[in-house]
PDB file of C-alpha atoms in Angstrom:
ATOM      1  CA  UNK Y1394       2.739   7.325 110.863  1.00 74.00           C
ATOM      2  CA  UNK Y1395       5.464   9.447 111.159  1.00 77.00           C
ATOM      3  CA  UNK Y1396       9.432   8.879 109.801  1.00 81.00           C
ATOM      4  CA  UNK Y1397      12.217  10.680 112.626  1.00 87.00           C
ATOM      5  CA  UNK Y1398      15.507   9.797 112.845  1.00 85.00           C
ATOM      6  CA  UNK Y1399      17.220   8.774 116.585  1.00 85.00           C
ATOM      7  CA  UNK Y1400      20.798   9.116 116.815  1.00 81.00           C
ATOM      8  CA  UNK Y1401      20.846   8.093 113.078  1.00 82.00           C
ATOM      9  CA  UNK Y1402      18.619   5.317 113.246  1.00 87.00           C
ATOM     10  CA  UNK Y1403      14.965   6.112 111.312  1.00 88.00           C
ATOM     11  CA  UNK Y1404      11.948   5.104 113.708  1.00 92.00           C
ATOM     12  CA  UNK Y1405       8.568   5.403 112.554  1.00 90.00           C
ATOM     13  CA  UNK Y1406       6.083   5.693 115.622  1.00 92.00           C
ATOM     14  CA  UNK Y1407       2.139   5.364 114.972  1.00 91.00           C
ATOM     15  CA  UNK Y1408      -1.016   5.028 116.231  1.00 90.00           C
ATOM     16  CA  UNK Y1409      -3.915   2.425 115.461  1.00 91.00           C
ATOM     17  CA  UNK Y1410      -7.562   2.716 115.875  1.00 90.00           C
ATOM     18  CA  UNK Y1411      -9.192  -0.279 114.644  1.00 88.00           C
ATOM     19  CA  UNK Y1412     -13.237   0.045 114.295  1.00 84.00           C
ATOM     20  CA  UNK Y1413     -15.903  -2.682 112.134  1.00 77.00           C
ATOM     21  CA  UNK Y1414     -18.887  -4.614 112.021  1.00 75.00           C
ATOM     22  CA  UNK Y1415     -19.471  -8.449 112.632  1.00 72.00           C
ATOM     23  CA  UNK Y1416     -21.702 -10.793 111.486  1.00 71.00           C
ATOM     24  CA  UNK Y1417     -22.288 -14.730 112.991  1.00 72.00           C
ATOM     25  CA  UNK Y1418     -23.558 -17.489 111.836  1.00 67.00           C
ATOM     26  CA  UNK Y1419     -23.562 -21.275 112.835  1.00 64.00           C
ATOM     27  CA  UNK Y1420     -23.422 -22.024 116.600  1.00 59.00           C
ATOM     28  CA  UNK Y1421     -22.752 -18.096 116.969  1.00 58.00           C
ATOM     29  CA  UNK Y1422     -25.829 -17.048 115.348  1.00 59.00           C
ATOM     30  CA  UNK Y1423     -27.763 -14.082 116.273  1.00 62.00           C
ATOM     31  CA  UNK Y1424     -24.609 -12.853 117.986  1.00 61.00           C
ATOM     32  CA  UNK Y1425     -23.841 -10.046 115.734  1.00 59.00           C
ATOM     33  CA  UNK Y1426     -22.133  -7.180 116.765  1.00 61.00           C
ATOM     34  CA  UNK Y1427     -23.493  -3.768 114.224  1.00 60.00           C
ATOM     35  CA  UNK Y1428     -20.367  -1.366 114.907  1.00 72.00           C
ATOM     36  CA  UNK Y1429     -17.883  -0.538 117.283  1.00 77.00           C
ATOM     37  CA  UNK Y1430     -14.601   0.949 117.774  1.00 85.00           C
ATOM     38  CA  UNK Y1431     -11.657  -1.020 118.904  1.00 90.00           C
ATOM     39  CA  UNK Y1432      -8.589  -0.978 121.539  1.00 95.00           C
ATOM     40  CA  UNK Y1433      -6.180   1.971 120.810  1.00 96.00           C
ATOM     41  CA  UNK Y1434      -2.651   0.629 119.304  1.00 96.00           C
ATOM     42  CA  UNK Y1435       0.763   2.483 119.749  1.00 96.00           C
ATOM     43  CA  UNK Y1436       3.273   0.903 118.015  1.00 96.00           C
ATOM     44  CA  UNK Y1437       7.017   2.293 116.649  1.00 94.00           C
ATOM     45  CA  UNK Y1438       9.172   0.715 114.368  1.00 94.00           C
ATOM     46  CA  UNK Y1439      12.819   0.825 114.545  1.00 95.00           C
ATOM     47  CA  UNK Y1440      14.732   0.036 111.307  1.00 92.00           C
ATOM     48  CA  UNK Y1441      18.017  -1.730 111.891  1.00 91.00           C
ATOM     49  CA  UNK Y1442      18.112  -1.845 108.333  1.00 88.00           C
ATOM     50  CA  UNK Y1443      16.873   0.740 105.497  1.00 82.00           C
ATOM     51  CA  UNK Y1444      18.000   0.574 102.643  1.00 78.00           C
ATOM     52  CA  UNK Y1445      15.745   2.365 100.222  1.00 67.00           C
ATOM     53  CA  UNK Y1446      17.245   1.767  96.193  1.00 56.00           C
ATOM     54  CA  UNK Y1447      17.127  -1.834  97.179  1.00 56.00           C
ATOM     55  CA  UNK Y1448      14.090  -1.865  99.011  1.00 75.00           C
ATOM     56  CA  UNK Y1449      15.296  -3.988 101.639  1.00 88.00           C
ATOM     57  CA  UNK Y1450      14.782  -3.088 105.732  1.00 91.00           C
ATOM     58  CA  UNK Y1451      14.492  -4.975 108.817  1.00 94.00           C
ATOM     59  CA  UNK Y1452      13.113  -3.326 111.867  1.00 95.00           C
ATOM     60  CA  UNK Y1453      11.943  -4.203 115.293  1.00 96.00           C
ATOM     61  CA  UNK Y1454       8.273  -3.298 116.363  1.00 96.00           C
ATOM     62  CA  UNK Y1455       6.722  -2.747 120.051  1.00 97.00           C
ATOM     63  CA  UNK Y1456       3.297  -3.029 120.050  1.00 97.00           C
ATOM     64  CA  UNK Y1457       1.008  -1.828 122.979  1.00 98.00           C
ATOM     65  CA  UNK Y1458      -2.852  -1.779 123.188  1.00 97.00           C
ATOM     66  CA  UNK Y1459      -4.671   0.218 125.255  1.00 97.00           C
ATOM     67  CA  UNK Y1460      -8.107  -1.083 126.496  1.00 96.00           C
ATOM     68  CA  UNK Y1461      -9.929   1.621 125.476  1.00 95.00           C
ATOM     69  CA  UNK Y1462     -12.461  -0.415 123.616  1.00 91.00           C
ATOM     70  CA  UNK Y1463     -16.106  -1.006 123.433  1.00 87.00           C
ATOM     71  CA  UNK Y1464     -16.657  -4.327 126.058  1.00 90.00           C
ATOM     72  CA  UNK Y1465     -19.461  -5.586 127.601  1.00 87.00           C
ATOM     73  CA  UNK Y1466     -18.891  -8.587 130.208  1.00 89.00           C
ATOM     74  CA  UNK Y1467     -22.863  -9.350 129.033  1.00 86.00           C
ATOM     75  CA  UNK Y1468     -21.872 -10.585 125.575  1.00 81.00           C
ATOM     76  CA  UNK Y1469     -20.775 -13.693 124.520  1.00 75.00           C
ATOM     77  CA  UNK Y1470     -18.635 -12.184 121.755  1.00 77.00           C
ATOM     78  CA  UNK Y1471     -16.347  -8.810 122.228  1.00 81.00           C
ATOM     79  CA  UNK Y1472     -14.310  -8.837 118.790  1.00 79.00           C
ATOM     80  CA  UNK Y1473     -13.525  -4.883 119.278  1.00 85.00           C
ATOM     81  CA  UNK Y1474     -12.700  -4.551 123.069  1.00 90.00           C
ATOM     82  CA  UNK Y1475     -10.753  -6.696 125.588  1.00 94.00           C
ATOM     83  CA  UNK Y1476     -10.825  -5.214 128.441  1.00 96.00           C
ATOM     84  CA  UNK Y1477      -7.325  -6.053 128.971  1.00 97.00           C
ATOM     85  CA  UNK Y1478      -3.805  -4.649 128.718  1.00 98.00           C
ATOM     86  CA  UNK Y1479      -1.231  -6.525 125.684  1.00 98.00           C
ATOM     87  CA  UNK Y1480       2.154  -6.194 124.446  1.00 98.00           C
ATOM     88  CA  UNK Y1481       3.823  -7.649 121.229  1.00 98.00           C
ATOM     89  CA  UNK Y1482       7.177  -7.465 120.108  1.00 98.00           C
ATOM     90  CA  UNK Y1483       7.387  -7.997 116.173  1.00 98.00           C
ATOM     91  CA  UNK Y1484      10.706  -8.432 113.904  1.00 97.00           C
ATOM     92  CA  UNK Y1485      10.535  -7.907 110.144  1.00 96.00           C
ATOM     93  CA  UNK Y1486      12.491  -8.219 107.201  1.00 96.00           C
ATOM     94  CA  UNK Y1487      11.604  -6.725 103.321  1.00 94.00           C
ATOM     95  CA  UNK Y1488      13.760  -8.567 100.844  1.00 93.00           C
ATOM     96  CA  UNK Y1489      13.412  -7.866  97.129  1.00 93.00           C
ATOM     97  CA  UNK Y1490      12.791 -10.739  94.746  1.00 93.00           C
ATOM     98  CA  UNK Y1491      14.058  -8.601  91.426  1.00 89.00           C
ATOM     99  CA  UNK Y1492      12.533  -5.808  90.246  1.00 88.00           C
ATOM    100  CA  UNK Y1493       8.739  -5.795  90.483  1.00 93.00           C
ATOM    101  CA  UNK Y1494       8.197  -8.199  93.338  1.00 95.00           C
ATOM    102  CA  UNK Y1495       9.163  -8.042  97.194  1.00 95.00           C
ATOM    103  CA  UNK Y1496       9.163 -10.734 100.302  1.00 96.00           C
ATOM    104  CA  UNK Y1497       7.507  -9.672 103.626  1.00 95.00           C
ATOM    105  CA  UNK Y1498       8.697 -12.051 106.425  1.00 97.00           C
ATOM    106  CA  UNK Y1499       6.984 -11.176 110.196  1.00 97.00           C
ATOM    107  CA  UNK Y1500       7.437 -12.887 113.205  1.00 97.00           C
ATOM    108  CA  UNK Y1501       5.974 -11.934 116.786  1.00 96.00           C
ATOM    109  CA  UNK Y1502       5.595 -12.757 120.333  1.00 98.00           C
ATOM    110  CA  UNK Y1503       2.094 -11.549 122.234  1.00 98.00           C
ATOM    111  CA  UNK Y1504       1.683 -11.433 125.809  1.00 98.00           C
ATOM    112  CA  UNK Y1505      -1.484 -10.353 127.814  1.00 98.00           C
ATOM    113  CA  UNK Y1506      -3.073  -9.034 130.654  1.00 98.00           C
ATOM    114  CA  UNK Y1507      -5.663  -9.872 132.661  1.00 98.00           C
ATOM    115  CA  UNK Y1508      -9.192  -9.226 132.039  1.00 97.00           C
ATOM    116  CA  UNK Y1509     -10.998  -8.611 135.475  1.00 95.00           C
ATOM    117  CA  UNK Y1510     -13.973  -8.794 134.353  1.00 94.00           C
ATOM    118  CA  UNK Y1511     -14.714 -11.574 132.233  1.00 94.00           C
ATOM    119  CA  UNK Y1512     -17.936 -12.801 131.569  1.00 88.00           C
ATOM    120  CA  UNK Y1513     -21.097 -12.100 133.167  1.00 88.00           C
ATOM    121  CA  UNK Y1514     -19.726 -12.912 136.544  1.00 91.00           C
ATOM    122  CA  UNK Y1515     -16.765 -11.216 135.800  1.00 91.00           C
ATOM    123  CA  UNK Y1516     -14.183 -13.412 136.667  1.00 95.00           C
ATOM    124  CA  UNK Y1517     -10.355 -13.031 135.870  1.00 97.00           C
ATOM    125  CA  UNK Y1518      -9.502 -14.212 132.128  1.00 97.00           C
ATOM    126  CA  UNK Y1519      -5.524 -15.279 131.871  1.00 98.00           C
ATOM    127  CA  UNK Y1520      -4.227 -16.067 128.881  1.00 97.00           C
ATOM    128  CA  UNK Y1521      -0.352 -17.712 127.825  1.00 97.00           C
ATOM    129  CA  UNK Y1522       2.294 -15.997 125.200  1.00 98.00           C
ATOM    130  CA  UNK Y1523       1.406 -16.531 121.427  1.00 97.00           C
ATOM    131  CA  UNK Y1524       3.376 -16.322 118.612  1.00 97.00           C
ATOM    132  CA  UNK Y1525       2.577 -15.644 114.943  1.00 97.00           C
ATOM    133  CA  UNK Y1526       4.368 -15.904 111.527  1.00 98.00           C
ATOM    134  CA  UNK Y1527       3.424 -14.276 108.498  1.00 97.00           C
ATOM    135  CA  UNK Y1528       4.732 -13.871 104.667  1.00 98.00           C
ATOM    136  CA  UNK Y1529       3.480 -11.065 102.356  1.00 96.00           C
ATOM    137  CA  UNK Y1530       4.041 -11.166  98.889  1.00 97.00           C
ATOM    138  CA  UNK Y1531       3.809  -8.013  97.292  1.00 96.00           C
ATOM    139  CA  UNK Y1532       3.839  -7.125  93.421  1.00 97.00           C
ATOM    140  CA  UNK Y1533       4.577  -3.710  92.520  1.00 94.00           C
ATOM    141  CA  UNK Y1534       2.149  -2.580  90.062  1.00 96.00           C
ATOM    142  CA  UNK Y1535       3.453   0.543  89.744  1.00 94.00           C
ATOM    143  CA  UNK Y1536       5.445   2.902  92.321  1.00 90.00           C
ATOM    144  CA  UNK Y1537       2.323   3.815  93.834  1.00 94.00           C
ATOM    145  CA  UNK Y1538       0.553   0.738  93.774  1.00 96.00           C
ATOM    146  CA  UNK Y1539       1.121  -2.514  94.844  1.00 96.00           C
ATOM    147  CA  UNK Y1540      -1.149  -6.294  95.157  1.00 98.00           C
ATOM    148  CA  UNK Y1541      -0.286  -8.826  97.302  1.00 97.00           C
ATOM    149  CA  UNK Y1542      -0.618 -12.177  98.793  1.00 98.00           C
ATOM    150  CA  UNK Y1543      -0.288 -13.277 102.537  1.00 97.00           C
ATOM    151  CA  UNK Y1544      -0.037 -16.310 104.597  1.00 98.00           C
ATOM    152  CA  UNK Y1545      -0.223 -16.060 108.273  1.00 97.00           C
ATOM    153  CA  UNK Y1546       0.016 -19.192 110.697  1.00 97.00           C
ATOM    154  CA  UNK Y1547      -0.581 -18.560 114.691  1.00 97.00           C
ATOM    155  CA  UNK Y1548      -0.391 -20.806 117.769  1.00 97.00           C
ATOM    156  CA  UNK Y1549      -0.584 -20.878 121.454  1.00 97.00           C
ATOM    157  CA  UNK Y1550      -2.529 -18.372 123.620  1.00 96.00           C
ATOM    158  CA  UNK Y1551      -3.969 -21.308 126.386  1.00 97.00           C
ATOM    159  CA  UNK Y1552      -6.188 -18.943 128.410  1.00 96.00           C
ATOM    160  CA  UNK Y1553      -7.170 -19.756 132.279  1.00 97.00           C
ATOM    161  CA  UNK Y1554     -10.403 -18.476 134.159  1.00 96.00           C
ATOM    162  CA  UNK Y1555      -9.689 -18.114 138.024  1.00 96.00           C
ATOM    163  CA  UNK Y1556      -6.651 -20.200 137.558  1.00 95.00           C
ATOM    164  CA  UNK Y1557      -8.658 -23.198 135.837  1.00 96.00           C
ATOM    165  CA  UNK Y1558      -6.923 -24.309 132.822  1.00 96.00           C
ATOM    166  CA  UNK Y1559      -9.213 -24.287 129.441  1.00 94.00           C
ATOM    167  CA  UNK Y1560      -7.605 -26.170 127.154  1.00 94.00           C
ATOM    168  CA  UNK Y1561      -7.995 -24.210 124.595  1.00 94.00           C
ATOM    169  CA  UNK Y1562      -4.756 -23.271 122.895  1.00 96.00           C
ATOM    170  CA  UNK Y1563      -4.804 -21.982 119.201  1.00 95.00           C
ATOM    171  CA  UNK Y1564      -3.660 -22.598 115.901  1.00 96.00           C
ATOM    172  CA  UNK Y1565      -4.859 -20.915 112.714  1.00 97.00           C
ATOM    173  CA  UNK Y1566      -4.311 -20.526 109.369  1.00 98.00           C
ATOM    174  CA  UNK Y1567      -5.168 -17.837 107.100  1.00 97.00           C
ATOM    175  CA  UNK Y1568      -5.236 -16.462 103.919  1.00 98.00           C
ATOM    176  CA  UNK Y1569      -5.539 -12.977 102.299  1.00 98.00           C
ATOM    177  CA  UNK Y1570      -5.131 -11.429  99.438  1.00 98.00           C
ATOM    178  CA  UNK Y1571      -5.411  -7.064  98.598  1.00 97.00           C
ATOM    179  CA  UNK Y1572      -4.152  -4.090  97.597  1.00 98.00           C
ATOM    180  CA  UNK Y1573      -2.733  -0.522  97.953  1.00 96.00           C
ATOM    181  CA  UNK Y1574      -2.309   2.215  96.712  1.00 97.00           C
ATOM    182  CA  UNK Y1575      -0.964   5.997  97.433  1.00 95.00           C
ATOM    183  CA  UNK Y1576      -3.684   7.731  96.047  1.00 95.00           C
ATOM    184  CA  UNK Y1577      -2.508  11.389  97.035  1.00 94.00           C
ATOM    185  CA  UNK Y1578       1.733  12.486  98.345  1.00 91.00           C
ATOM    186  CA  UNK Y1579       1.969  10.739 102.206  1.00 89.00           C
ATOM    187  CA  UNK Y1580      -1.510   9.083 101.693  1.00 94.00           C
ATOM    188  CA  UNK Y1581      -2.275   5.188 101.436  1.00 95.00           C
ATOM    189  CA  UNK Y1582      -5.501   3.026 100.824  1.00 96.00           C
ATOM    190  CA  UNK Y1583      -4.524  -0.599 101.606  1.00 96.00           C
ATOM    191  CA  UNK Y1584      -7.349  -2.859 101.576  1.00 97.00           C
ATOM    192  CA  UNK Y1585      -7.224  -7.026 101.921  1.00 97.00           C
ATOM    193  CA  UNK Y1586      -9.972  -9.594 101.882  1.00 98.00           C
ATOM    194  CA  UNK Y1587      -9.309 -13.774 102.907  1.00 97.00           C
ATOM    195  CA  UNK Y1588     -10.285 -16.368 105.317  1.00 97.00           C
ATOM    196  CA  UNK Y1589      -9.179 -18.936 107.610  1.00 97.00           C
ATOM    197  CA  UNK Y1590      -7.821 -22.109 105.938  1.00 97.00           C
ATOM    198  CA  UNK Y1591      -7.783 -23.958 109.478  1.00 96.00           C
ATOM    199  CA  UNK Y1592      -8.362 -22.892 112.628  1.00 96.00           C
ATOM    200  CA  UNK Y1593      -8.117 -25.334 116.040  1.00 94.00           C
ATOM    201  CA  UNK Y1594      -9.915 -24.066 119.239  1.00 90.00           C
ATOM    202  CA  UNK Y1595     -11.617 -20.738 117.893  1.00 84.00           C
ATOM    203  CA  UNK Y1596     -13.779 -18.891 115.902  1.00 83.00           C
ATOM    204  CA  UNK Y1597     -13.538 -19.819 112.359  1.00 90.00           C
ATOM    205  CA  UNK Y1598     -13.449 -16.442 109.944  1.00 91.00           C
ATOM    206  CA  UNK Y1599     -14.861 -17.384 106.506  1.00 92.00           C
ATOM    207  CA  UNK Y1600     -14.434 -13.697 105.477  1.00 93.00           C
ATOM    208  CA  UNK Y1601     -12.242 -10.992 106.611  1.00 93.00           C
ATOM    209  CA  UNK Y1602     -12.462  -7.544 104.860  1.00 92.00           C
ATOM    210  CA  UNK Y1603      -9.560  -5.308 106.386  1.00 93.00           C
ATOM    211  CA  UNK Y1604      -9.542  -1.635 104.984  1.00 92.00           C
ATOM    212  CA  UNK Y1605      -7.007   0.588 106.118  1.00 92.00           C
ATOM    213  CA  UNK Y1606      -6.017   5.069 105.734  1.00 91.00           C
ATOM    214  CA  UNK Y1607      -2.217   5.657 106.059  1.00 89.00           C
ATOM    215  CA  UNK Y1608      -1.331   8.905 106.571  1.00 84.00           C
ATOM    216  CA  UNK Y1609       2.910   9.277 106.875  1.00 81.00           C
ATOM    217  CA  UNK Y1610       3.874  12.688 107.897  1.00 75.00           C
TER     218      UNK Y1610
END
């Protein structure tokens, strides 16, 4: 991540490479994917508001992934590749609850591209605009450390294969709590660990370990 300032306005473009490991169990058993790297992420913030000594900002977030992951039309589960083009746009606000504790509020629309080659007759996978909420609660250990609490609730995201509806739309529910900390100047470990509280037409998390290297330039 980098900070530059536009025509007086401070924009912070980075890049995201997401990689990890999953394990199944239940009806998914035996469908365990041991490593692989995930769909390149440009993104680039855009603070309408900054205001550092009060530690409030609200910006405005493009998101784009690139399908540059690992896919394979042969397995039932791809959690790190989608084969498929998507675009978010994300708004969110910081607002400080006194001194030691702060209020993340996040809201964003997703939409998708195809996938032309879905499944192992690799038919066309559409899917329909979702949306997504979130609220962090951070408490700030220490100027270079911080713990914190999130809620997330997400919905919609119907997909169609060859045109035929699936019924499937989303909603889920999740909980995480972590940490992070700027171990060295410009350099940030932020690591979270939660599950899904409810989930309605998908795959049911019952633990998600995110870990995550910050570099700001």
């Amino acid at each position: 991540m980098k900070y530059v300032d536009v025509g007086g306005v401070t924009v912070a473009p980075q890049f995201l490479l997401p990689f990890g490991q999953v394990r199944t169990g239940g009806d998914l058993g035996g469908l365990d994917v041991a490593s692989g790297m995930g769909d390149l992420i440009l993104a680039s913030t855009i603070f309408l508001l900054k205001d550092d000594p009060g530690r409030r900002s609200f910006g405005i977030t493009p998101w784009l992934w690139l399908p540059t992951g690992k896919y394979d039309p042969q397995r039932a589960l791809n959690p790190f590749g989608e084969n498929r083009w998507k675009f978010a746009l994300q708004g969110a606000a910081v607002v400080p609850l006194g001194e030691k504790f702060t209020l993340d509020l996040v809201g964003d629309m997703q939409w998708f591209g195809d996938n032309t080659h879905f499944g192992t007759d690799r038919r066309t996978l559409s899917q329909r605009p979702m949306w997504e909420a979130q609220a962090h609660l951070r408490y700030h250990v220490a100027p270079t450390t911080s713990l914190h609490l999130t809620l997330s609730q997400l919905a919609g995201g119907e997909t169609e294969v060859d045109g035929a509806r699936q019924n499937d739309r989303q909603r889920r529910t999740r909980a995480l709590v972590g940490a992070g900390h700027f171990f060295a100047p410009g350099w940030q470990l932020l690591g979270s660990a939660g599950r899904d509280l409810a989930v309605e037409n998908g795959v049911r998390e019952d633990l998600r370990v995110n870990l995550r290297l910050m570099k700001v330039f």
